[in-house]
PDB file of C-alpha atoms in Angstrom:
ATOM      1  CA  UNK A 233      21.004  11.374  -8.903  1.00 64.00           C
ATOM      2  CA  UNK A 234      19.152  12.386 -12.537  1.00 66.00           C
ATOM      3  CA  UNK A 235      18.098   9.252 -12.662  1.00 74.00           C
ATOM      4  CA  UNK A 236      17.030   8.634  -9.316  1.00 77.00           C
ATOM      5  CA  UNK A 237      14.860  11.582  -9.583  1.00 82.00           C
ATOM      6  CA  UNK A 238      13.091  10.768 -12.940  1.00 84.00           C
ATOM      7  CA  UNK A 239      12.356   7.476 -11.527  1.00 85.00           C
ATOM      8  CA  UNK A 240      10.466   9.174  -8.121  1.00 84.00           C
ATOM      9  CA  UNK A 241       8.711  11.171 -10.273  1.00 86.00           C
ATOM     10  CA  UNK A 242       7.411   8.069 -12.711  1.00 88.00           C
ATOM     11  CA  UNK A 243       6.530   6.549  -9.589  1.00 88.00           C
ATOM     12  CA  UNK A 244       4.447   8.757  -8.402  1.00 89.00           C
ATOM     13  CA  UNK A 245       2.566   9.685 -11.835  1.00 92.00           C
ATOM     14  CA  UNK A 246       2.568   5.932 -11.714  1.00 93.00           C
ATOM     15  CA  UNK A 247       0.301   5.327  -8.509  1.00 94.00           C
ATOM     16  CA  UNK A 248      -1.791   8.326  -9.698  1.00 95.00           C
ATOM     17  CA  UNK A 249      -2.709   6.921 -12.841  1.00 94.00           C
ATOM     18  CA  UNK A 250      -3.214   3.388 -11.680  1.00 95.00           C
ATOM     19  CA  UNK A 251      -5.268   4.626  -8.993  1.00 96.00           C
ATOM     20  CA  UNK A 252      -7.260   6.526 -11.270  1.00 95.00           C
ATOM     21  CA  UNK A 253      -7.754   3.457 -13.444  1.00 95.00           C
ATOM     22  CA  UNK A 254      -8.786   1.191 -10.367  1.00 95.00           C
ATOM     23  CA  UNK A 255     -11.287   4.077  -9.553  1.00 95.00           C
ATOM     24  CA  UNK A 256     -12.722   3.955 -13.271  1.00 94.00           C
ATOM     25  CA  UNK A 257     -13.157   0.327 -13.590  1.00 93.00           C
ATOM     26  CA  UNK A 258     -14.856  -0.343 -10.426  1.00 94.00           C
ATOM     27  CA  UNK A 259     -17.616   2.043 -11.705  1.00 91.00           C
ATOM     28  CA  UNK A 260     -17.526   0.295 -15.403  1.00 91.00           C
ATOM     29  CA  UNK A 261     -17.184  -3.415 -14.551  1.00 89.00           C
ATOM     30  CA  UNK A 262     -18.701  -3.314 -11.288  1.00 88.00           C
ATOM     31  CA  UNK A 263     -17.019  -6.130  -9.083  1.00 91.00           C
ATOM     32  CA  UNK A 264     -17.523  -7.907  -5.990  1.00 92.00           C
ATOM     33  CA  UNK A 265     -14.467  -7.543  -4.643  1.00 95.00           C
ATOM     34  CA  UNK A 266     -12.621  -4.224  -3.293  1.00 96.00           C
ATOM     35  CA  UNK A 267      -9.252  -4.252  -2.073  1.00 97.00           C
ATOM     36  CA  UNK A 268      -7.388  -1.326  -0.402  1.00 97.00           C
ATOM     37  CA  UNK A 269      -4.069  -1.099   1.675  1.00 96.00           C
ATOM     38  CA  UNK A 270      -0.516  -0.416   1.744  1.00 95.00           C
ATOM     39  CA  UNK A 271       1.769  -1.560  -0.041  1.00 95.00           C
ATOM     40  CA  UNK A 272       1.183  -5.387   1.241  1.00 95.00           C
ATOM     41  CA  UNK A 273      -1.547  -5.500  -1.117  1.00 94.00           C
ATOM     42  CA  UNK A 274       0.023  -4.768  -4.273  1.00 94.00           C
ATOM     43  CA  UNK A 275       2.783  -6.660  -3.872  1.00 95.00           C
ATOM     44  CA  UNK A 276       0.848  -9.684  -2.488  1.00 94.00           C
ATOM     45  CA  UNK A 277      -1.882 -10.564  -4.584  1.00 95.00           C
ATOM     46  CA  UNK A 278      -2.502 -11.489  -7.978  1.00 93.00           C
ATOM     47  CA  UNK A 279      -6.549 -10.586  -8.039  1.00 90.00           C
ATOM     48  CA  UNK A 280      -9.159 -11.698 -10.703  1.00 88.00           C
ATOM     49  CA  UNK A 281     -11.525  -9.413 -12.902  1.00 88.00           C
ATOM     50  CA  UNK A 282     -14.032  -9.680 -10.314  1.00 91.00           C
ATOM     51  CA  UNK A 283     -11.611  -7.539  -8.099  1.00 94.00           C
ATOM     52  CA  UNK A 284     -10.350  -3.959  -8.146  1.00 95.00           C
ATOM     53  CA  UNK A 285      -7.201  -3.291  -5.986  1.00 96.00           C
ATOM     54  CA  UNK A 286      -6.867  -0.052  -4.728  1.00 97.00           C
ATOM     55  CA  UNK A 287      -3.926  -0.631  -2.602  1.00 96.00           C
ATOM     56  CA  UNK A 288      -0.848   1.627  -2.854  1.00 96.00           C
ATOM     57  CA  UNK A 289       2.932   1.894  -1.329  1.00 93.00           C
ATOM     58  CA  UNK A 290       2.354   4.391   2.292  1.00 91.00           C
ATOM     59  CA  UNK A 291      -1.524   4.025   1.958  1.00 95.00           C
ATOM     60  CA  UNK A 292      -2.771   4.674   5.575  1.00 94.00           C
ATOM     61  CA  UNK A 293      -5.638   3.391   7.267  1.00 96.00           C
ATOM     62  CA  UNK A 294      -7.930   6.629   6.249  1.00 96.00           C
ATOM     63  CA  UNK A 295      -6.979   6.583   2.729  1.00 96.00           C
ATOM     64  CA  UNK A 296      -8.010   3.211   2.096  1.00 96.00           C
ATOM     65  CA  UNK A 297     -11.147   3.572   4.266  1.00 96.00           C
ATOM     66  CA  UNK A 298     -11.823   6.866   1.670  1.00 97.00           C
ATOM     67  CA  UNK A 299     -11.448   4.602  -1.520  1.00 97.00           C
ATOM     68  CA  UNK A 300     -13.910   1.800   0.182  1.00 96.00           C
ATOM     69  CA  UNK A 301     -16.093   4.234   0.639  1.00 96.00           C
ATOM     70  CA  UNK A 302     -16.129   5.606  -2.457  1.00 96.00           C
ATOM     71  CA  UNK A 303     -16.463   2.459  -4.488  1.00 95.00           C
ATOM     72  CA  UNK A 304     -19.321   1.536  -2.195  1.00 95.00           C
ATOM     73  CA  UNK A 305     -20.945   5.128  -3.518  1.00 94.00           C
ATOM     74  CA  UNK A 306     -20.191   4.172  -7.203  1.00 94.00           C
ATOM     75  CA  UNK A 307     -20.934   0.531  -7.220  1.00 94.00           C
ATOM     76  CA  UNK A 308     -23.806  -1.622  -5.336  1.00 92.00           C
ATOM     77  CA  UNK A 309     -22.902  -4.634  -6.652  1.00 94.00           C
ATOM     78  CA  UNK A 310     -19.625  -4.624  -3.944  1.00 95.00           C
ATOM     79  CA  UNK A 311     -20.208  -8.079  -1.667  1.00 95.00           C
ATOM     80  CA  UNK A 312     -16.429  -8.391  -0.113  1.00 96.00           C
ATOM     81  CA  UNK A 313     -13.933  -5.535   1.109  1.00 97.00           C
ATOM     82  CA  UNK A 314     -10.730  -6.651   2.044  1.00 97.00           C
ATOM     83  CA  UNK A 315      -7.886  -4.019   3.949  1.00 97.00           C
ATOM     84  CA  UNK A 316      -4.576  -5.167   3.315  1.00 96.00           C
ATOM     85  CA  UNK A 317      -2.231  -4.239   6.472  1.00 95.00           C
ATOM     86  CA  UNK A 318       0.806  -5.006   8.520  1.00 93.00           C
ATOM     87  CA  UNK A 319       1.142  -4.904  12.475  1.00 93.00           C
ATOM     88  CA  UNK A 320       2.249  -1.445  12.413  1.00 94.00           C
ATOM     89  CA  UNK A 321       0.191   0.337   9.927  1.00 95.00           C
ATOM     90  CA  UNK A 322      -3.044   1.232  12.307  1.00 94.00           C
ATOM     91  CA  UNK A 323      -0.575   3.800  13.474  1.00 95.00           C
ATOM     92  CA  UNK A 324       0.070   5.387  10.393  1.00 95.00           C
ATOM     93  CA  UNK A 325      -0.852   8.772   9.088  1.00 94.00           C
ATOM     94  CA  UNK A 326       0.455   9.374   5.566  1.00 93.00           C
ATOM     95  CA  UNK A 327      -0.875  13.024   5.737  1.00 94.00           C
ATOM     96  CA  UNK A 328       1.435  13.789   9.233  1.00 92.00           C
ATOM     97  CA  UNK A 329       4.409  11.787   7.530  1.00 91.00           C
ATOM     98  CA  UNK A 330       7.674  12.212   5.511  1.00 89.00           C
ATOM     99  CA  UNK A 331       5.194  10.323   2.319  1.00 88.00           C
ATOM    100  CA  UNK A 332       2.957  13.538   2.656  1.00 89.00           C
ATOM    101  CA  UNK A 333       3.922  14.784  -0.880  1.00 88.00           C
ATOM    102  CA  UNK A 334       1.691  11.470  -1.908  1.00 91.00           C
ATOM    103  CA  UNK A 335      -1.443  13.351  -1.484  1.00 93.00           C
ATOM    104  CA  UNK A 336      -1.091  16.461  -3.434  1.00 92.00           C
ATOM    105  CA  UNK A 337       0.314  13.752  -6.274  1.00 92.00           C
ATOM    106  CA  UNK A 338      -2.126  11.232  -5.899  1.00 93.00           C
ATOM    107  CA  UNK A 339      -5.070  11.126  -3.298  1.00 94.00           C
ATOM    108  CA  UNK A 340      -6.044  14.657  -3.532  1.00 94.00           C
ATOM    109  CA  UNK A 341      -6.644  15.194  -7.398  1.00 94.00           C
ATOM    110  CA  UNK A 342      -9.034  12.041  -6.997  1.00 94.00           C
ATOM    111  CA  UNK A 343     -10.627  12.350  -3.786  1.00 94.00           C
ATOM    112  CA  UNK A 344     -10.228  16.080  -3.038  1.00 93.00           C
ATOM    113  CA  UNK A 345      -8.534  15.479   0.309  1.00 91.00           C
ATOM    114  CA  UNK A 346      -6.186  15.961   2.082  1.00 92.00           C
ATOM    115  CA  UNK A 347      -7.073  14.701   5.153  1.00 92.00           C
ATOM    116  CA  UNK A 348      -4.243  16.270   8.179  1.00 87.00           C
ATOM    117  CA  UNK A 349      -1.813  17.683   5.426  1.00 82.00           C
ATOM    118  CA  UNK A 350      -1.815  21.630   5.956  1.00 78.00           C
ATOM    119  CA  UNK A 351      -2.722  23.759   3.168  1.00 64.00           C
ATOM    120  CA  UNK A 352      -0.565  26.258   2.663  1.00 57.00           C
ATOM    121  CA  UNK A 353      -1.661  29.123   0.843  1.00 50.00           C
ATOM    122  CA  UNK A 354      -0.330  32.319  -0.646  1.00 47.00           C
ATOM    123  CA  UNK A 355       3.034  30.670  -1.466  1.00 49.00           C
ATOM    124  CA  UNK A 356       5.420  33.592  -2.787  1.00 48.00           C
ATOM    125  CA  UNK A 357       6.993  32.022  -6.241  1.00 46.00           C
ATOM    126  CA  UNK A 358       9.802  32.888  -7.444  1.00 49.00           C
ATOM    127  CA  UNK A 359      10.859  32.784 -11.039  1.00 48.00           C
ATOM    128  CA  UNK A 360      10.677  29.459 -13.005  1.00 55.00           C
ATOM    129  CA  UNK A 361      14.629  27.941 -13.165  1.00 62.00           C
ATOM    130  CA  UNK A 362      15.737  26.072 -16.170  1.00 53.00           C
ATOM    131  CA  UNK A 363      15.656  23.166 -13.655  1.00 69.00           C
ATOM    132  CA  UNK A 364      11.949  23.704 -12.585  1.00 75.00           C
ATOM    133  CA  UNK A 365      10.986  23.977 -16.471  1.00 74.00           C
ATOM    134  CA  UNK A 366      12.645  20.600 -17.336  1.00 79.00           C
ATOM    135  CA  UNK A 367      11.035  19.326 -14.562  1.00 79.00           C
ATOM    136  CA  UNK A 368       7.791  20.193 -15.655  1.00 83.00           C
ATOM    137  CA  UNK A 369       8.573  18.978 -19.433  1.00 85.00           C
ATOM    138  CA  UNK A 370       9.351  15.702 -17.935  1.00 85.00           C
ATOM    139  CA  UNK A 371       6.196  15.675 -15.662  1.00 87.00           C
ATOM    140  CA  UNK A 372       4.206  16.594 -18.886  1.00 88.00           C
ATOM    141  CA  UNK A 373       5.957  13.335 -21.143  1.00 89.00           C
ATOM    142  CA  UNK A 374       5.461  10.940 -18.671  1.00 89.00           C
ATOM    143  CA  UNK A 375       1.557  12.141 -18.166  1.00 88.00           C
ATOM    144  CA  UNK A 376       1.214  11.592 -21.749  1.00 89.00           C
ATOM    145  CA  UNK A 377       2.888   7.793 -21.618  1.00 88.00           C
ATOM    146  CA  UNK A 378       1.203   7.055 -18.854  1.00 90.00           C
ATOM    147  CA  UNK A 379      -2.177   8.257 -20.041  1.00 87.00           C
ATOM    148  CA  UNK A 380      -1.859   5.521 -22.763  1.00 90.00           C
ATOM    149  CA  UNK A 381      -0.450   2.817 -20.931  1.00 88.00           C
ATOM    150  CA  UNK A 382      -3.708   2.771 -18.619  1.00 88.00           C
ATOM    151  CA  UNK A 383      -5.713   2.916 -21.756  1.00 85.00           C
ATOM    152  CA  UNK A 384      -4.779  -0.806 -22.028  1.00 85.00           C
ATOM    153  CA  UNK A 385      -3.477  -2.311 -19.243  1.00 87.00           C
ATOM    154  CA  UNK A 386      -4.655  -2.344 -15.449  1.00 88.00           C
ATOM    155  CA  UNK A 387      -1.806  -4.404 -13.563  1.00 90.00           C
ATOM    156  CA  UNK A 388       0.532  -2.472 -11.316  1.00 92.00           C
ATOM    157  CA  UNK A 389       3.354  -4.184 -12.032  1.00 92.00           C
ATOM    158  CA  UNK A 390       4.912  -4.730 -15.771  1.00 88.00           C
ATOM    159  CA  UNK A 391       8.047  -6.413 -16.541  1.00 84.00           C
ATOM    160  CA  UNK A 392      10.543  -3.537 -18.114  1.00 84.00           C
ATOM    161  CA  UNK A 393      10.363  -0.924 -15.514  1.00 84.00           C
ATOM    162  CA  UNK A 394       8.066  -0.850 -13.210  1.00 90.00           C
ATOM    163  CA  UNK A 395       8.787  -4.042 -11.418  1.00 91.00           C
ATOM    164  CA  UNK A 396       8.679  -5.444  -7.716  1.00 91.00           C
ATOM    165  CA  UNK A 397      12.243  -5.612  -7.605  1.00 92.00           C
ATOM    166  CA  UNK A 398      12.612  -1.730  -8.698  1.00 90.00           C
ATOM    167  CA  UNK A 399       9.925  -0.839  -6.161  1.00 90.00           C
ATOM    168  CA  UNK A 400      11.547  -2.690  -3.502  1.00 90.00           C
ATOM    169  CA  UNK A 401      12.534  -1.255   0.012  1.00 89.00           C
ATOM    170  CA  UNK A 402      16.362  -1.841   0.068  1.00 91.00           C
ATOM    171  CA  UNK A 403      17.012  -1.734   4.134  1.00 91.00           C
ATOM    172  CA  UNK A 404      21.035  -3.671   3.222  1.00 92.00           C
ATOM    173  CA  UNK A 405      23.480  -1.541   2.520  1.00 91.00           C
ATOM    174  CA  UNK A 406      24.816  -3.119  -0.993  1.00 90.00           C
ATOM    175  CA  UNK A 407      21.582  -1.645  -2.921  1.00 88.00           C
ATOM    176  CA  UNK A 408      22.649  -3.792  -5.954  1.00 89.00           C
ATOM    177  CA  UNK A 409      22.093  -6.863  -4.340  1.00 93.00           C
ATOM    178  CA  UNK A 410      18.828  -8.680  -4.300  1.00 93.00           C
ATOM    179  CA  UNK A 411      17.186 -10.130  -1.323  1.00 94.00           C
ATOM    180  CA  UNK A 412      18.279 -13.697  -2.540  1.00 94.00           C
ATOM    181  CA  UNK A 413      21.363 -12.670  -2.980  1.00 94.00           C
ATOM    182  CA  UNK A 414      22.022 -11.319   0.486  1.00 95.00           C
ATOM    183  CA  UNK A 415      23.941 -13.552   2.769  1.00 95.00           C
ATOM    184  CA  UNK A 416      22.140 -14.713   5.896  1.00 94.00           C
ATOM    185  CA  UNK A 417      23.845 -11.656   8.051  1.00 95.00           C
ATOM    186  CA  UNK A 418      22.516  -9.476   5.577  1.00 95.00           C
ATOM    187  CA  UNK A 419      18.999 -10.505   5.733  1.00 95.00           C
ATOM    188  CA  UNK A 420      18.781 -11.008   9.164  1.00 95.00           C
ATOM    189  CA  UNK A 421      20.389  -7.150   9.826  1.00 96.00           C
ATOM    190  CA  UNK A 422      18.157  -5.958   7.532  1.00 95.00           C
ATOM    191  CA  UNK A 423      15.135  -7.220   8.877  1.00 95.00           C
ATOM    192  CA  UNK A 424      16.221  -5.947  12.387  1.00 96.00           C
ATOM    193  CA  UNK A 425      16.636  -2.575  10.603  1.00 95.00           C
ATOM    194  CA  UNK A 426      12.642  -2.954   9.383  1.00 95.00           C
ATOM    195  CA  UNK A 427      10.999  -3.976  12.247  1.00 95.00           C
ATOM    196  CA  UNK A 428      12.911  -1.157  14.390  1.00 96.00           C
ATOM    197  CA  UNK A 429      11.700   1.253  12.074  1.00 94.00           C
ATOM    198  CA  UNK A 430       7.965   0.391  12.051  1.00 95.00           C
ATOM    199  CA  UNK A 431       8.125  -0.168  15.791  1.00 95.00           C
ATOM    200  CA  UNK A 432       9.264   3.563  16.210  1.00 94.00           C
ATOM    201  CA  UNK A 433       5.868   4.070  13.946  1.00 92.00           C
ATOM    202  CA  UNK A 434       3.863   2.654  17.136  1.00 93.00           C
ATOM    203  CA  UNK A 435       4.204   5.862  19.256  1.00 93.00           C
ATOM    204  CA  UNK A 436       1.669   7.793  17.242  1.00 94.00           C
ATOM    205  CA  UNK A 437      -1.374   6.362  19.654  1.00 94.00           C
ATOM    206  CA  UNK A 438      -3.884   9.821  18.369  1.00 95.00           C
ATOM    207  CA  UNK A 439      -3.345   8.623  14.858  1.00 95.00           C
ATOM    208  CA  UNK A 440      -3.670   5.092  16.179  1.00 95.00           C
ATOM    209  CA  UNK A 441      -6.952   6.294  17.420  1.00 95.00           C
ATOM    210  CA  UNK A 442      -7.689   8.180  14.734  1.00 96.00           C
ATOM    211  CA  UNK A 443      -7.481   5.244  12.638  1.00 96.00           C
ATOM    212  CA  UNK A 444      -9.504   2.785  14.729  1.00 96.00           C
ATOM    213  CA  UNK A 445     -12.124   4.925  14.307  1.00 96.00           C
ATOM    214  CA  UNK A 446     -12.296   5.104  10.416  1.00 96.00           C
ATOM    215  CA  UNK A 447     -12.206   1.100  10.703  1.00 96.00           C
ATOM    216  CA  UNK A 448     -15.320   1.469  13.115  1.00 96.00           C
ATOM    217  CA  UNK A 449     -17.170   3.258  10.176  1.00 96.00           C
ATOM    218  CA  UNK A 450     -15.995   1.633   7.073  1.00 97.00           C
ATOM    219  CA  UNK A 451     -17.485  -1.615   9.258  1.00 97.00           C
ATOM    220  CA  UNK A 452     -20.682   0.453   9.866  1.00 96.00           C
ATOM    221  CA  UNK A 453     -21.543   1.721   6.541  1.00 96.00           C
ATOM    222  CA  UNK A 454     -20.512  -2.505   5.113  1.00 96.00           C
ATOM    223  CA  UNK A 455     -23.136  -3.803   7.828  1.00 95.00           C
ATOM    224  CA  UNK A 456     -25.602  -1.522   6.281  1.00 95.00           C
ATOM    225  CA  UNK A 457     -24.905  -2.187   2.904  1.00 95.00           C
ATOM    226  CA  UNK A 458     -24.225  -5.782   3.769  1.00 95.00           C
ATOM    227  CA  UNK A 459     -20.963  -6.055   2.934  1.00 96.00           C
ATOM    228  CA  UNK A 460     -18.576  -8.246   4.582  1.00 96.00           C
ATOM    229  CA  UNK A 461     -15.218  -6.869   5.480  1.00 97.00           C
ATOM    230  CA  UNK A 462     -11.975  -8.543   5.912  1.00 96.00           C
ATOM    231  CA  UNK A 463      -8.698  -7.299   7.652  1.00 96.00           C
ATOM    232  CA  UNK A 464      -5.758  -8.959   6.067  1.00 96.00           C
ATOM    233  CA  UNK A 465      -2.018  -9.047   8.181  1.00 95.00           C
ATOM    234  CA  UNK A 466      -0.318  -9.648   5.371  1.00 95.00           C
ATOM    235  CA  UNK A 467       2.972 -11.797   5.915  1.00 94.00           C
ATOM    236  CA  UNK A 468       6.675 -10.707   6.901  1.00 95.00           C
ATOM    237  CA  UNK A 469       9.820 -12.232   6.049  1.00 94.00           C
ATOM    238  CA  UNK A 470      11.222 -14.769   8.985  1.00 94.00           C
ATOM    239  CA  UNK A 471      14.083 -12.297   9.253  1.00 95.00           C
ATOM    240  CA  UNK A 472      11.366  -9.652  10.170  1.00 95.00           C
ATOM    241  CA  UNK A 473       9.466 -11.973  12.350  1.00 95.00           C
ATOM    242  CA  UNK A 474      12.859 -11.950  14.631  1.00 94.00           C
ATOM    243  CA  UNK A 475      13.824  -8.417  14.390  1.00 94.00           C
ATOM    244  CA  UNK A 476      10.255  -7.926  16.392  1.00 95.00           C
ATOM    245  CA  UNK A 477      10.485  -7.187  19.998  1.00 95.00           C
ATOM    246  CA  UNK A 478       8.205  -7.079  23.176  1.00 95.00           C
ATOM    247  CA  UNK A 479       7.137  -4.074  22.872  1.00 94.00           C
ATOM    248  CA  UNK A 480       6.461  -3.982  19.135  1.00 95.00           C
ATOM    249  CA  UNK A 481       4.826  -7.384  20.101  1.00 95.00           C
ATOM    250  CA  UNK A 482       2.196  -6.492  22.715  1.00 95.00           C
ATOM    251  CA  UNK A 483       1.583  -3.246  20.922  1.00 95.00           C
ATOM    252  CA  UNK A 484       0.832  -5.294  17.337  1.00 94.00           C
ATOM    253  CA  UNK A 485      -1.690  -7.861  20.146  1.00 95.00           C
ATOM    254  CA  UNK A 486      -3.750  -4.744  21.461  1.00 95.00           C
ATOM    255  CA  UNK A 487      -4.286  -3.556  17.761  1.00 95.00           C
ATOM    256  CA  UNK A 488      -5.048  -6.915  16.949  1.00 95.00           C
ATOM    257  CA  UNK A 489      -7.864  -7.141  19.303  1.00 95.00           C
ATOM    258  CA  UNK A 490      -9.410  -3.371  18.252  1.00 95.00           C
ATOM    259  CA  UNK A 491      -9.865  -4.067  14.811  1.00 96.00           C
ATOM    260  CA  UNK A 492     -11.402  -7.258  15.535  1.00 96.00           C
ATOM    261  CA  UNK A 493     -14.253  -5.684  16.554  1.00 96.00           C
ATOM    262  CA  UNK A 494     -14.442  -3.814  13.548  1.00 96.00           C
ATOM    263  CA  UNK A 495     -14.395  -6.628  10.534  1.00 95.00           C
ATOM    264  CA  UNK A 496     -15.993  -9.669  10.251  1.00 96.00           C
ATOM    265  CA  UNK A 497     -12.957 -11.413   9.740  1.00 95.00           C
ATOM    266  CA  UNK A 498      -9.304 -11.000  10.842  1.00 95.00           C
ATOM    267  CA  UNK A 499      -6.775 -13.066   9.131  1.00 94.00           C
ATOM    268  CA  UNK A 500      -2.744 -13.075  10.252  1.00 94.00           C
ATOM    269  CA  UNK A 501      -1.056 -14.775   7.755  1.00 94.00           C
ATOM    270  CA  UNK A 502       2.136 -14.876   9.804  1.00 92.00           C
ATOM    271  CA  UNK A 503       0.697 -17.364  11.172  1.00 90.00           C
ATOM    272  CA  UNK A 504       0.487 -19.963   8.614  1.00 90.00           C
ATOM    273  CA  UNK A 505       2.455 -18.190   5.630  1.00 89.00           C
ATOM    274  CA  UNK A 506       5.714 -20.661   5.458  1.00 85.00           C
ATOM    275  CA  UNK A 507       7.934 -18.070   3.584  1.00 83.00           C
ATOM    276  CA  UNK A 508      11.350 -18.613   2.039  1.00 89.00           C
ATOM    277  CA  UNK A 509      13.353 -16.357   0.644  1.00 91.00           C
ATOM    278  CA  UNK A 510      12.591 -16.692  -2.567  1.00 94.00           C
ATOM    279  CA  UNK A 511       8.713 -15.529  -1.023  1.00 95.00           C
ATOM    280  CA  UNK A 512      10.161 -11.935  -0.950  1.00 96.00           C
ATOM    281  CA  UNK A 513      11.880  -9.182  -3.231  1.00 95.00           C
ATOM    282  CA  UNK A 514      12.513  -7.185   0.409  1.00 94.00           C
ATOM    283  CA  UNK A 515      12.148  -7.688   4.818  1.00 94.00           C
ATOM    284  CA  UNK A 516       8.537  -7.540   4.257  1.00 93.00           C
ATOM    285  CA  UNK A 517       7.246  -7.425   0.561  1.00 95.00           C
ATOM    286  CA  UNK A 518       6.351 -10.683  -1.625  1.00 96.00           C
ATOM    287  CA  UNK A 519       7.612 -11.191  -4.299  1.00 95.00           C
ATOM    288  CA  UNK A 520       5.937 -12.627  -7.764  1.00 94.00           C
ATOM    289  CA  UNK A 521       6.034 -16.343  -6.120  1.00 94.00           C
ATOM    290  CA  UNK A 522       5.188 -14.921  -3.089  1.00 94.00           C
ATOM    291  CA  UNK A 523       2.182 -13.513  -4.180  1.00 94.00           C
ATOM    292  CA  UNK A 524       1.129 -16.299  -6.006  1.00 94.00           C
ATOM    293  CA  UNK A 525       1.875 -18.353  -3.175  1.00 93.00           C
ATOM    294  CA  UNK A 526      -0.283 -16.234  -1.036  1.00 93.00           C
ATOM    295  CA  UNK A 527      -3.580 -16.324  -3.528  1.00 94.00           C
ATOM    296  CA  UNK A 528      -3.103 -20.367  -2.607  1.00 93.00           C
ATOM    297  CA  UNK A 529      -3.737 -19.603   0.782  1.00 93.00           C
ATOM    298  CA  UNK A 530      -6.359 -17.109   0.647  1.00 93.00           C
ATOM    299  CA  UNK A 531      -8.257 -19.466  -1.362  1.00 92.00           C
ATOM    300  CA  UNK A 532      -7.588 -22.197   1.050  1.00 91.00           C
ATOM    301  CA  UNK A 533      -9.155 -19.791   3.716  1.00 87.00           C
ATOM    302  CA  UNK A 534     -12.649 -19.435   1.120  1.00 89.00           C
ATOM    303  CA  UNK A 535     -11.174 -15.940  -0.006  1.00 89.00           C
ATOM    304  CA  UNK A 536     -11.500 -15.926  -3.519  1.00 90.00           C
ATOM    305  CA  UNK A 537     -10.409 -12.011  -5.350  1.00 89.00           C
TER     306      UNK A 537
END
C-alpha cells in the first residue's frame, strides 16, 4: 500500500515535470512538429528532435488542444500538429472525471486552468498529521530528483523505474503477469473488460460536444497560421478490437466523421496496424516494439516526427 502510494505520487510529479520540460524545449529548440494526446501518444511513438510530445496518460481533448495552442503562441516555426487519440477519447473530460486530481498536479501550475474542475475555496484545515508531513517530505525529495533528472534527459520513459510496463493498465486479474504472459482467455477477457469500460465513456455526448468544438478551433487557428493538423487513432490490441460492440462501433463511426472535418488528415491505424502481442505491454498500449513498429508506419504514410 506504502509503496503503491509513493509510486502515484512519482507519477504524477513525473508528468508534471516532463510536461514542463516539453513546454521549455519547444520554446528553446523550436520544432516543426507538436504532438499532444492521451496516453496513445507516449506510449506509441519514438519522435525525433524536430518533435516535442506533449502527450500524457488521461489527457482529454481540451487539454491537448490548450498545449497546441500554446506552443503555437511560443513558437512560429510549428509546420505539423498531430492529436494522438483512441475511438473513445472525444468523449472525455479529464476535469469532470475520477483523473481530476491531474490538473491541480499537472495542467494547472503550467497553464493556469482548470478548465470544468470546481474550485473550491475556503477549505477549513485541520492540523498537519505526522502522515500529511511525511507526505509532504516525500513530495519535496522527489521534486528535487526530478528537477535534475529533466535537467538532462527529455524521454518519458527510462529503463529502472519509470517504464511502460510499470505504467501499464493491468485490466487481468493476476497483476504480476505481463501481457505476454497472459494466456489467450486472459487477454481476450481483458480486452472485453477495456473496451466495456471506454464504451460506458461514450454517454458523455455535452463533453463530446464540448470537445468537437475545441477540435473546430485548434483547426481554425492551424489554417491561419498554416499549420497542418493530423488526428491520429492510434491502434488497439486484436483482443480489444473484439471486445468492441455495435454500439461502441457506430458511436466511434459518427466521431469519426466530426473530426474529419476538423483536420486535414485522419489516420486509423486499426486499420492497417498488424499487431501481435508482443506490439503491446496492455489491451490498448504499445509497447517499446510496438512503438517502434508504429514510427515504420507513420513514415510509410509521409509522417515523419
Amino acid at each position: 500500500m506504502i509503496k503503491r502510494k509513493i509510486l502515484d505520487i512519482i507519477d504524477r510529479r513525473w508528468d508534471y515535470f516532463y510536461l514542463k520540460k516539453q513546454l521549455s524545449e519547444n520554446k528553446r529548440k523550436k520544432v516543426g512538429n507538436i504532438i499532444a494526446g492521451s496516453s496513445y501518444g507516449i506510449f506509441g511513438l519514438m519522435p525525433s528532435e524536430n518533435s516535442v510530445n506533449f502527450s500524457l496518460p488521461s489527457q482529454d481533448f481540451y487539454y491537448a488542444v490548450q498545449l497546441a495552442i500554446k506552443a503555437m503562441e511560443e513558437n512560429a516555426k510549428i509546420e505539423n500538429i498531430y492529436l494522438c487519440f483512441g475511438y473513445y477519447s472525444a468523449y472525455c473530460d479529464v476535469s469532470k472525471s475520477k483523473e481530476q486530481g491531474r490538473i491541480d498536479d499537472v495542467y494547472y501550475p503550467l497553464l493556469r486552468d482548470k478548465h470544468n474542475k470546481k474550485i473550491v475555496t475556503n477549505k477549513c484545515f485541520s492540523p498537519k498529521k505526522l502522515s500529511t508531513y511525511l507526505k509532504n517530505v516525500i513530495i519535496k525529495i522527489i521534486n528535487l530528483i526530478l528537477q535534475l533528472h529533466f535537467l538532462f534527459k527529455t524521454d518519458y520513459f527510462d529503463n529502472i523505474i519509470h517504464t511502460r510496463e510499470r505504467r501499464k493498465l493491468v485490466m487481468w486479474e493476476d497483476e504480476n503477469k505481463s501481457w505476454t504472459q497472459l494466456n489467450e482467455n486472459e487477454r481476450a477477457e481483458a480486452g472485453i473488460r477495456r473496451a466495456c469500460a471506454h464504451e460506458k465513456q461514450m454517454k458523455y455526448t455535452c463533453s463530446m460536444q464540448e470537445n468537437i468544438l475545441y477540435l473546430k478551433k485548434l483547426y481554425q487557428i492551424c489554417h491561419e497560421r498554416n499549420i497542418k493538423l493530423y488526428f491520429l487513432n492510434f491502434p488497439f490490441s486484436e483482443e480489444y478490437i473484439k471486445g468492441i460492440s455495435m454500439t461502441y462501433s457506430e458511436k466511434a463511426q459518427d466521431i469519426e466523421r466530426q473530426i474529419k472535418m476538423y483536420c486535414n488528415k485522419y489516420i486509423d491505424f486499426n486499420n492497417t496496424f498488424k499487431s501481435e502481442k508482443e506490439d503491446f505491454v496492455d489491451c490498448d498500449h504499445l509497447s517499446e516494439m510496438g512503438a517502434k513498429r508504429m514510427m515504420q508506419l507513420l513514415m510509410k504514410n509521409g509522417i515523419y516526427l
